[in-house]
Coordinates of C-alpha atoms in Angstrom, one line a residue:
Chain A
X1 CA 110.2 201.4 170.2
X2 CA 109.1 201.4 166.2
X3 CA 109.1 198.1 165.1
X4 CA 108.4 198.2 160.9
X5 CA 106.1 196.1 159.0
X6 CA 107.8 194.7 156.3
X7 CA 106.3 192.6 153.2
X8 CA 108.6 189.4 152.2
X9 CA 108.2 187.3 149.0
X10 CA 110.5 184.4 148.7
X11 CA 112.4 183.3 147.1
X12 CA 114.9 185.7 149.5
X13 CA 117.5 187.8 148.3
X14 CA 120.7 189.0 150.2
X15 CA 119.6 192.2 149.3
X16 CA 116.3 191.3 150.8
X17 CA 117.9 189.8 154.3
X18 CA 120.3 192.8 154.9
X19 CA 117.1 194.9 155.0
X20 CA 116.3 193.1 158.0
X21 CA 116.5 194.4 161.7
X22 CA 116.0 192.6 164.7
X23 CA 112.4 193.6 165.8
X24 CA 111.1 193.9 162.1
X25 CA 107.3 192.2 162.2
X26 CA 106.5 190.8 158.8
X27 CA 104.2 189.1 156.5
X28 CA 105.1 186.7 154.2
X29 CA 103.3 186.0 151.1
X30 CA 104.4 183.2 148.4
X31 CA 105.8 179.5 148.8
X32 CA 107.3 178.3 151.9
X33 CA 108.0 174.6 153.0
X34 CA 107.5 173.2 156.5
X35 CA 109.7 170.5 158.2
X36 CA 111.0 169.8 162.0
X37 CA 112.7 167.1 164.0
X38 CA 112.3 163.9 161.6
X39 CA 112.5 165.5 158.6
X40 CA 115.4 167.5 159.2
X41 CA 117.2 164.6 159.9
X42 CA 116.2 162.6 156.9
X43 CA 116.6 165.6 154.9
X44 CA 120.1 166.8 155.9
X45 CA 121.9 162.8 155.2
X46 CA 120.3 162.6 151.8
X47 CA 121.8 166.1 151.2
X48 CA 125.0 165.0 152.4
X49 CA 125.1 162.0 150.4
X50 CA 124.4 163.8 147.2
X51 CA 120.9 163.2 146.6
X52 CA 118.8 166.3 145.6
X53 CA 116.7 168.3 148.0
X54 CA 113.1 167.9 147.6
X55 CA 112.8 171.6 147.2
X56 CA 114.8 174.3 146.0
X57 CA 116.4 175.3 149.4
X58 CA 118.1 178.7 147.3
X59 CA 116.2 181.6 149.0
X60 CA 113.9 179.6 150.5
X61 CA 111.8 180.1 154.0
X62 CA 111.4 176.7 156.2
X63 CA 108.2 176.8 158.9
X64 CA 109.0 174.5 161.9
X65 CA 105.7 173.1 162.1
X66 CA 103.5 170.0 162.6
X67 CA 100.0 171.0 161.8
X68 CA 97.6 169.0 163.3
X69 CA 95.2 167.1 160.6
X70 CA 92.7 168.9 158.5
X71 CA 89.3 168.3 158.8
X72 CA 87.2 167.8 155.5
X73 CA 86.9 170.7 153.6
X74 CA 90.3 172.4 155.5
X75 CA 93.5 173.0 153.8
X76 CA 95.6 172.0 157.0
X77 CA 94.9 171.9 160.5
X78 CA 96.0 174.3 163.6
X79 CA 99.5 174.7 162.4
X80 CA 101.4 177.3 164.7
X81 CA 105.7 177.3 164.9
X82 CA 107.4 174.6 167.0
X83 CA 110.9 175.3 169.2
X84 CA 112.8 176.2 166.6
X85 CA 116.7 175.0 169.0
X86 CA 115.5 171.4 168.1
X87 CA 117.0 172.0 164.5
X88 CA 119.8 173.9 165.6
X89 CA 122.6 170.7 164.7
X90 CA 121.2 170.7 160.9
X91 CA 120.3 174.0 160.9
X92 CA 123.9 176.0 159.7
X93 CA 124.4 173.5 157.1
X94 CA 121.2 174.4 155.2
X95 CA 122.3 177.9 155.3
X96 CA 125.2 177.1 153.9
X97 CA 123.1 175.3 150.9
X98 CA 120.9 178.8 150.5
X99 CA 118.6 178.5 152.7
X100 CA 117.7 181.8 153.8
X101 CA 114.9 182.1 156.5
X102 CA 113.7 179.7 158.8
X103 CA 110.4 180.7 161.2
X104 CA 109.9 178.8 164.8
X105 CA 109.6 180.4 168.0
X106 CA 112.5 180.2 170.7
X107 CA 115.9 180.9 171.3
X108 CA 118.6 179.8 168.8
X109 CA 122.2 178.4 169.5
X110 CA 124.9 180.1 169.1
X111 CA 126.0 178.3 165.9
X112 CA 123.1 179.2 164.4
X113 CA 123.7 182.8 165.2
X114 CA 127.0 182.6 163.8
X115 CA 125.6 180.6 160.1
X116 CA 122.9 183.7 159.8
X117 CA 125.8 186.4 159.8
X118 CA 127.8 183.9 157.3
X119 CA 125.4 182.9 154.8
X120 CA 123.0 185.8 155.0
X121 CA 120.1 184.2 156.3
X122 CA 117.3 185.0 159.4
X123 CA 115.4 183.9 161.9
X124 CA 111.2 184.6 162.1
X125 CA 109.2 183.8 165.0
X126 CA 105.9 183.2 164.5
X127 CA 103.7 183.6 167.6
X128 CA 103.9 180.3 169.2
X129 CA 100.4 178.8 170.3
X130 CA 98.4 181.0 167.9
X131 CA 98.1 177.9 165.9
X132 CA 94.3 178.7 164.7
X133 CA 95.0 181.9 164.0
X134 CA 98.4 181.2 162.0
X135 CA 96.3 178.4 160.0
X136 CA 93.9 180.8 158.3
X137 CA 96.9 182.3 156.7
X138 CA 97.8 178.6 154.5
X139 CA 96.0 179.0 151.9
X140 CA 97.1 176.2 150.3
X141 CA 99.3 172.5 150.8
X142 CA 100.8 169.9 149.8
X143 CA 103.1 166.8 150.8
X144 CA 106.0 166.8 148.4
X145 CA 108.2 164.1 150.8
X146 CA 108.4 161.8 153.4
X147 CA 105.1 161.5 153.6
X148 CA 105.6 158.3 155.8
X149 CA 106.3 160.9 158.8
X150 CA 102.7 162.1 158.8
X151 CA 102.6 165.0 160.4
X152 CA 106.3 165.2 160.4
X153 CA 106.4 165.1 156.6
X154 CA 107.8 168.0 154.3
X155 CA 104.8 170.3 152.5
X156 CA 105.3 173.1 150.5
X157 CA 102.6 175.4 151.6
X158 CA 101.1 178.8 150.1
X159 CA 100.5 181.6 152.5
X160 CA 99.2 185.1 152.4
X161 CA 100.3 187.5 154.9
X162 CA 101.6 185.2 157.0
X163 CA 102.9 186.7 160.1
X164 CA 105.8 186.5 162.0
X165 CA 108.8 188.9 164.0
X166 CA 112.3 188.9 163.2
X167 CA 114.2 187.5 166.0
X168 CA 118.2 186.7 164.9
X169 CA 119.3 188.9 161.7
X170 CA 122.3 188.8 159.8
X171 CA 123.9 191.3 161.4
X172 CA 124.1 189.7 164.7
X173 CA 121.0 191.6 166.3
X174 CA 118.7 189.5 168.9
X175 CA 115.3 190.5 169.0
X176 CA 114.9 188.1 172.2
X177 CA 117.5 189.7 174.2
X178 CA 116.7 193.3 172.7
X179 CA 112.8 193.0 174.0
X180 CA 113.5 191.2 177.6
X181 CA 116.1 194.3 178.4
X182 CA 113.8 197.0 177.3
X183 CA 111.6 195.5 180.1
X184 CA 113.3 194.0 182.9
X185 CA 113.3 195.4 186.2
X186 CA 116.5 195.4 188.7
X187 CA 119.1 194.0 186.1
X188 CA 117.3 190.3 186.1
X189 CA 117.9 189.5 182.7
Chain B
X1 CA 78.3 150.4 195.7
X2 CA 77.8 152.6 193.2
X3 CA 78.1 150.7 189.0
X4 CA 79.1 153.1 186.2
X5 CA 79.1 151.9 182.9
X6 CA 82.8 151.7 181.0
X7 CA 81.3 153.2 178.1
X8 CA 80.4 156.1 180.5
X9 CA 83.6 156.9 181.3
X10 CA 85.1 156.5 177.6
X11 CA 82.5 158.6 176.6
X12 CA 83.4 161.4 179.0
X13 CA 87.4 161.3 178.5
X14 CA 86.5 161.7 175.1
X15 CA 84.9 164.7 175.6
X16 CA 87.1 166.2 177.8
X17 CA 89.9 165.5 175.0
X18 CA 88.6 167.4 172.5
X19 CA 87.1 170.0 174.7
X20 CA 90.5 170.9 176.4
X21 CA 91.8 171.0 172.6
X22 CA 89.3 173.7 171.5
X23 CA 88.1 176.0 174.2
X24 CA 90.3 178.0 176.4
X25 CA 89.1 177.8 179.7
X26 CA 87.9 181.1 181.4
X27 CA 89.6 181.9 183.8
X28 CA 92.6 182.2 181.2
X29 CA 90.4 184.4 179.0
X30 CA 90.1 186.8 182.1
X31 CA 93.9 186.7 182.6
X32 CA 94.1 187.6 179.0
X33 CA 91.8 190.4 179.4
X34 CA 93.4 191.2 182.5
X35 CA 97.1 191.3 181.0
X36 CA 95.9 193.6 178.0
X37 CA 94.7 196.4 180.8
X38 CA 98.3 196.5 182.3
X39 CA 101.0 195.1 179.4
X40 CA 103.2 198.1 178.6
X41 CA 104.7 196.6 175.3
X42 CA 102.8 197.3 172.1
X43 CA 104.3 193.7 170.5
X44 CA 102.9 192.5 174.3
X45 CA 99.6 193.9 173.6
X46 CA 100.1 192.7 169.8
X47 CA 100.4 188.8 170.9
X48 CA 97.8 188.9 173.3
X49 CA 95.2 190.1 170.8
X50 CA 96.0 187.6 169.1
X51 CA 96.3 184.8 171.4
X52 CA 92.5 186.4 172.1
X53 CA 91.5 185.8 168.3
X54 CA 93.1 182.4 168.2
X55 CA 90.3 181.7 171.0
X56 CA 88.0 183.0 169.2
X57 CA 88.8 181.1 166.2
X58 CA 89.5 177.8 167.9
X59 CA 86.4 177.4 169.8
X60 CA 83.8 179.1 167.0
X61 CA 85.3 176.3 164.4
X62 CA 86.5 173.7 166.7
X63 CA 90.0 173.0 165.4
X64 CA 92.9 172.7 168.3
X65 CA 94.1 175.5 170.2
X66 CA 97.6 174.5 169.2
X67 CA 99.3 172.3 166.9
X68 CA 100.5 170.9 169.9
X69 CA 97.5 168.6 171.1
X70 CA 99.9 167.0 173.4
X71 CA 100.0 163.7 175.5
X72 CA 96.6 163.3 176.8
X73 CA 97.2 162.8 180.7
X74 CA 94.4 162.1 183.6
X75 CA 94.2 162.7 186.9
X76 CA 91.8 160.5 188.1
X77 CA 90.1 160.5 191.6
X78 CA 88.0 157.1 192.1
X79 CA 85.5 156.6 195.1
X80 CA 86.2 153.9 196.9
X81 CA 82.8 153.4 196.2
X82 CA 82.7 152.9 192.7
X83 CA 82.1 149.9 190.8
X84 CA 83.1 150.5 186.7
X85 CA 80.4 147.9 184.9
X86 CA 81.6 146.3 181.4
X87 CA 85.3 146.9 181.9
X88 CA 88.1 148.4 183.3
X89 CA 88.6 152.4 184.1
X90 CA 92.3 152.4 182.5
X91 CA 90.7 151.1 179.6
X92 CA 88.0 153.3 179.2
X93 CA 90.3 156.1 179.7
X94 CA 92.1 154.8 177.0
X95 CA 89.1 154.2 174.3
X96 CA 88.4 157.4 175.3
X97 CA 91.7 159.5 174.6
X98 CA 91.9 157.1 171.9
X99 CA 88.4 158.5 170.3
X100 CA 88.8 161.8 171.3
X101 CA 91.8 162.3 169.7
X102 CA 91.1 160.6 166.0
X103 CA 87.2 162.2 165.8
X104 CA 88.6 166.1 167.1
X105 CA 91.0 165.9 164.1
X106 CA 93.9 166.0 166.9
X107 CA 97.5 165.8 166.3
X108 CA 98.9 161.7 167.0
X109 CA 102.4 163.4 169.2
X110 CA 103.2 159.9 170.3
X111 CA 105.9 157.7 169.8
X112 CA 105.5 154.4 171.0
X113 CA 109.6 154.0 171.4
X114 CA 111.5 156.4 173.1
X115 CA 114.9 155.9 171.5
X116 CA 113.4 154.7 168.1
X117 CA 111.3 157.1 167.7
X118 CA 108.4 155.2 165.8
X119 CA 105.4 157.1 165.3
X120 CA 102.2 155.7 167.3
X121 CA 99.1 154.2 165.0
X122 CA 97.1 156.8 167.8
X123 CA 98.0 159.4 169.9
X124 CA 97.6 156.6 172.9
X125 CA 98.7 155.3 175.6
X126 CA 97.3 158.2 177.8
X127 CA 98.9 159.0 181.2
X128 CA 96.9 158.5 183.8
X129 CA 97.2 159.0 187.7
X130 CA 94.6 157.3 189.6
X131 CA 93.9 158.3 193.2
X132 CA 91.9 156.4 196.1
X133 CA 89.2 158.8 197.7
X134 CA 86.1 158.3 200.0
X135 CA 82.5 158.7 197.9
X136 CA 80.8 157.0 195.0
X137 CA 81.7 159.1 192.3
X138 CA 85.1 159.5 189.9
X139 CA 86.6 162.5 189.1
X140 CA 88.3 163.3 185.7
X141 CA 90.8 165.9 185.1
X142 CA 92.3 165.4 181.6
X143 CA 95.1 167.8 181.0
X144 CA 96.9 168.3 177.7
X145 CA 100.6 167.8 178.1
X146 CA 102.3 169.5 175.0
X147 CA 105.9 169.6 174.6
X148 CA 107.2 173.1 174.4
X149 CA 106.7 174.0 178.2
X150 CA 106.7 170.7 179.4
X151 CA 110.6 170.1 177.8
X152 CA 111.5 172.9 180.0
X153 CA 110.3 171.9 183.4
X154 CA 112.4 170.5 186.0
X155 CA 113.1 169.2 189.0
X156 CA 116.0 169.7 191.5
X157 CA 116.4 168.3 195.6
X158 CA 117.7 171.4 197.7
X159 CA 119.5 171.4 200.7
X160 CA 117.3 172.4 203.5
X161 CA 119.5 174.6 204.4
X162 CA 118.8 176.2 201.1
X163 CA 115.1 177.5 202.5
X164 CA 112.6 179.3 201.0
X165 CA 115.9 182.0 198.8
X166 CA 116.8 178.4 197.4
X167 CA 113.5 177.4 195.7
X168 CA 112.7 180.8 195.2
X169 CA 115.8 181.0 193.3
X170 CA 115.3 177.9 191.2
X171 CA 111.9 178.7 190.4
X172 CA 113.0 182.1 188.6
X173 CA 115.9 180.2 187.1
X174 CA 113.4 177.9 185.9
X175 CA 111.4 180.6 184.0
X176 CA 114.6 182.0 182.7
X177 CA 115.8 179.6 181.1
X178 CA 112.2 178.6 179.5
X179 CA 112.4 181.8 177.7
X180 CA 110.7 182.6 174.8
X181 CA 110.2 179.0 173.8
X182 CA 108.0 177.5 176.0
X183 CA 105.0 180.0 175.1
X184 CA 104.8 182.9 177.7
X185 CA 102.6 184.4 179.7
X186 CA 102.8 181.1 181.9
X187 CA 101.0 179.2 184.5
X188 CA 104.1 178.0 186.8
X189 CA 102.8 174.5 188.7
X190 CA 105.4 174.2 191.8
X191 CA 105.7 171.2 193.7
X192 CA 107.6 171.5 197.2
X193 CA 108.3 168.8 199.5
X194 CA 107.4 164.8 199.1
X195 CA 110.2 162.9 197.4
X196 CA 111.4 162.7 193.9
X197 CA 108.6 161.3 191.7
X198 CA 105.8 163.5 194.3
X199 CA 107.1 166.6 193.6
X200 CA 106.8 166.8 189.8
X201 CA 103.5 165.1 190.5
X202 CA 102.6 167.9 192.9
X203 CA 103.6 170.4 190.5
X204 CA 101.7 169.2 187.7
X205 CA 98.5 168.7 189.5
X206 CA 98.9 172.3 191.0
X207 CA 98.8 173.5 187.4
X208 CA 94.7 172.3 187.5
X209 CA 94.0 174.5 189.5
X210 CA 92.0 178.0 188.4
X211 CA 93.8 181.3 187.9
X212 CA 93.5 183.8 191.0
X213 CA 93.2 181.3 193.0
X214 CA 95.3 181.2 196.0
X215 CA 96.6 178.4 198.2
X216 CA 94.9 178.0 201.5
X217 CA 98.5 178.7 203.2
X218 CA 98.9 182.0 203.9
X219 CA 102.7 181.6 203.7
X220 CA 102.5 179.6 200.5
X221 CA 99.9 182.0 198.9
X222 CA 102.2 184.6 199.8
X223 CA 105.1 183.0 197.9
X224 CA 102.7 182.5 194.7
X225 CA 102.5 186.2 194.9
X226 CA 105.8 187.2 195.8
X227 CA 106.8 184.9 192.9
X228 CA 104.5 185.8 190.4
X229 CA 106.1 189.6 190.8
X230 CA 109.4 188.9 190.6
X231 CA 108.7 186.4 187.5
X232 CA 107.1 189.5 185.4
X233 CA 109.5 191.6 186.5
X234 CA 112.3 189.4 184.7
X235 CA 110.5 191.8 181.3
X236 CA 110.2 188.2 179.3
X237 CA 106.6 189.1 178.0
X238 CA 104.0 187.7 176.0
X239 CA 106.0 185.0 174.0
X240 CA 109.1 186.6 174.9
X241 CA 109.2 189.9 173.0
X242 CA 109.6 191.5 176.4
X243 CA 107.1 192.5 178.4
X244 CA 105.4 192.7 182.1
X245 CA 103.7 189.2 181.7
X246 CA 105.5 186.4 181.4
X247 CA 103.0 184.6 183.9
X248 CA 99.6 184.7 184.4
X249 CA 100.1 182.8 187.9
X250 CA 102.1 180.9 190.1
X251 CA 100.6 177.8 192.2
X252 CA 102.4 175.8 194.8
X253 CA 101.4 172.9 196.1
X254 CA 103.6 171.2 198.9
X255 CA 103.8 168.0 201.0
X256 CA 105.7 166.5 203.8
X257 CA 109.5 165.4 202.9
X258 CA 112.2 163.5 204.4
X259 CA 114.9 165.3 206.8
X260 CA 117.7 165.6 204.6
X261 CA 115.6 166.4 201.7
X262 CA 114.1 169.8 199.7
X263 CA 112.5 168.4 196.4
X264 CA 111.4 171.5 194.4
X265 CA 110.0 170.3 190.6
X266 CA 108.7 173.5 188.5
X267 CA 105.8 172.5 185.6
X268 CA 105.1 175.0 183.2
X269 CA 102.2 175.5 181.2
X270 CA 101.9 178.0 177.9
X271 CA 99.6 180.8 178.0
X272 CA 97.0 178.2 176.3
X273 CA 97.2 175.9 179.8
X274 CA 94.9 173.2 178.4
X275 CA 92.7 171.0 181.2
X276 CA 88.8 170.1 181.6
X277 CA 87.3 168.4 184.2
X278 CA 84.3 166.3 185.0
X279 CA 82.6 164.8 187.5
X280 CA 80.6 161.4 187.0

């Protein structure tokens, strides 16, 4: 099995996501922004009662992450992808909003399946627990809300080559299930 | 009677904190090396050549394994013999996680309510399960409990009529449903028997224990293996881009049980299974 490497600079395009296969590794260069559990929350009801994002969700990629802190002279801490199905109840209505990528690691709902064929979006896993190695790819960041979360909060980061695999594309391919049959023995899948 | 000083013990917890955070231990570096001999999937291999430089990189610069720094939780064996000089062990431990965690740079995962989800000023309370044994001398095991395995362990009570198929069967049901998520290759911790707060305990102390090892059990070491082949066979791989290792081993500790009772509790650990041990 081939699976391309493929170079992606946000903002995304629909062009851009349409490109994408289940099973694509790539490596993302540019501006990204990072929030999970607490800040999705926070985020999504100020969205919904009008107030502006803190970032400019149209095109955008969103790391699931909560690095761990930096020590002096660091730009962030270990900072690998969290379960990315934690986010799945705020996850279709971003798409919806132009958010077009989101990296974690693990399975994703249904719904969220469903909101990546809709809106043209995609799911990236980064390799989970390769939180050292992912960090040296940040090269820079920034808190730009709810800082009051700590490690929860949202920061736009810059990274260089940053890797990650396409799991869930927009044209209902599943990485997860594709891999898992390739190798299963007996029909246990 | 044997004293040991409180600051001692602090002093050692802390250690072992930031130690478990930054080193992987060996025996999991041979299972990687191991893996990368026999892992027929070049995204497989991919992962766990990375999973091999993220080592590398954690320990040379001594920043976390993982974002995930975890609970910190101890198993503690205390001599009967022991005397702890200058305060108490619990809160020694405690100073200890406390320190470890704020001078290692490590991630504060608590929150000190449940349901409303404040944030912790520290990454404390740590968990820690103290045991009674004959001897002067204390035994710490801390073990890092991060979230992404540990959310997908569980805990069932079988019919006995349900045998060995019916563990067997919710052991592999376990791993299935973990997936991709819960950062594969695994260590599975099985607890068997005892009732339903000793079999997650069993489970999650069997997870200390080093890879290869076997139980002493014939019967039960031949289950670990039996398990451990049909668990890569289920083609989960590294992280779940499929592969031939989804665990790197499968340890079952069991203990005596009531009649009309099978408890079976299955604790997972990622690939980075984080634990240190010392003895004072």
């Amino acid at each position: 099995m081939m699976n391309r490497l493929i170079t992606l600079t946000p903002p995304l395009t629909d062009e851009i996501v349409l490109g994408l296969r289940a099973g694509d590794r790539v490596r993302i260069s540019g501006v990204i922004y990072t929030a999970r559990d607490a800040a999705h929350r926070r985020l999504v009801e100020a969205l919904k009662r009008g107030e502006p994002p803190p970032f400019d969700l149209r095109g955008a990629i969103l790391y699931y992450v909560g690095p761990t802190p930096p020590r002096p002279g660091q730009v962030i801490g270990s900072a690998g992808p969290t379960t990315a199905e934690r986010m799945d109840p705020y996850t279709p209505y971003l798409h919806s909003l132009g958010l077009k990528a989101t990296i974690g690691k693990g399975k994703r709902g249904p719904e969220v399946k469903e909101a990546l064929q809709q809106h043209k979006a995609v799911y990236l896993a980064a390799i989970g627990g390769a939180a050292a190695y992912l960090m040296k790819a940040i090269k820079e960041a920034r808190v730009i809300a709810y800082d009051d979360l700590g490690t929860e909060s949202i920061r736009r980061l810059v990274v260089e080559d940053f890797p990650a695999f396409v799991i869930n594309d927009c044209h209902g391919g599943d990485y997860y299930q594709e891999g898992i049959r390739a190798y299963a023995k007996s029909g246990m899948t | 009677m044997r004293s040991i000083p409180y600051h001692e013990i602090a002093t050692q917890a802390e250690r072992l904190c930031k130690e478990a955070n930054f080193f992987l231990n060996p025996d999991l570096a041979r299972a990687l090396d191991d893996a990368l001999r026999t892992e027929p999937s070049p995204l497989g291999v991919e992962v766990l050549r990375t999973l091999q430089e993220n080592a590398r990189l954690a320990a040379a610069e001594q920043i976390p394994l993982c974002q995930d720094t975890g609970l910190a939780l101890f198993f503690v064996d205390l001599g009967e013999d022991v005397r702890v000089e200058g305060g108490s062990l619990y809160d020694a431990i405690q100073e200890g996680a406390r320190k470890g965690y704020q001078e290692g740079y490590l991630r504060n995962s608590v929150v000190s309510d449940p349901l409303k989800r404040t944030p912790g000023k520290d990454n404390t309370p740590a968990i820690i399960h103290v045991t009674l044994v004959p001897g002067d001398r204390i035994h710490l095991h801390m073990k890092v409990v991060s979230a992404g395995c540990e959310n997908k362990s569980r805990m069932t009570i079988l019919r006995p009529a349900d045998g060995i198929e019916g563990v067997k069967a919710f052991i592999l049901t376990v791993v299935k449903e973990a997936g991709p998520g819960a950062c594969p290759p695994f260590t599975v911790g099985v607890g068997i028997g005892g009732d339903f707060e000793v079999a997650p305990l069993l489970a999650k102390r069997a997870l200390l224990r080093l890879i290869g090892r076997r139980h002493l059990d014939p019967e039960v070491a031949a289950l670990e293996l039996s398990l451990l082949g049909e668990i890569n066979a289920l083609g989960i791989g590294p992280v779940g881009l499929g592969g031939a290792t989804t665990a790197f081993d499968v340890f079952i500790e069991t203990a005596p049980c009531h009649i009309a009772s099978l408890p079976v509790a299955v604790n997972l650990a990622c690939h980075s299974s984080r634990h240190r041990e010392v003895e004072i």
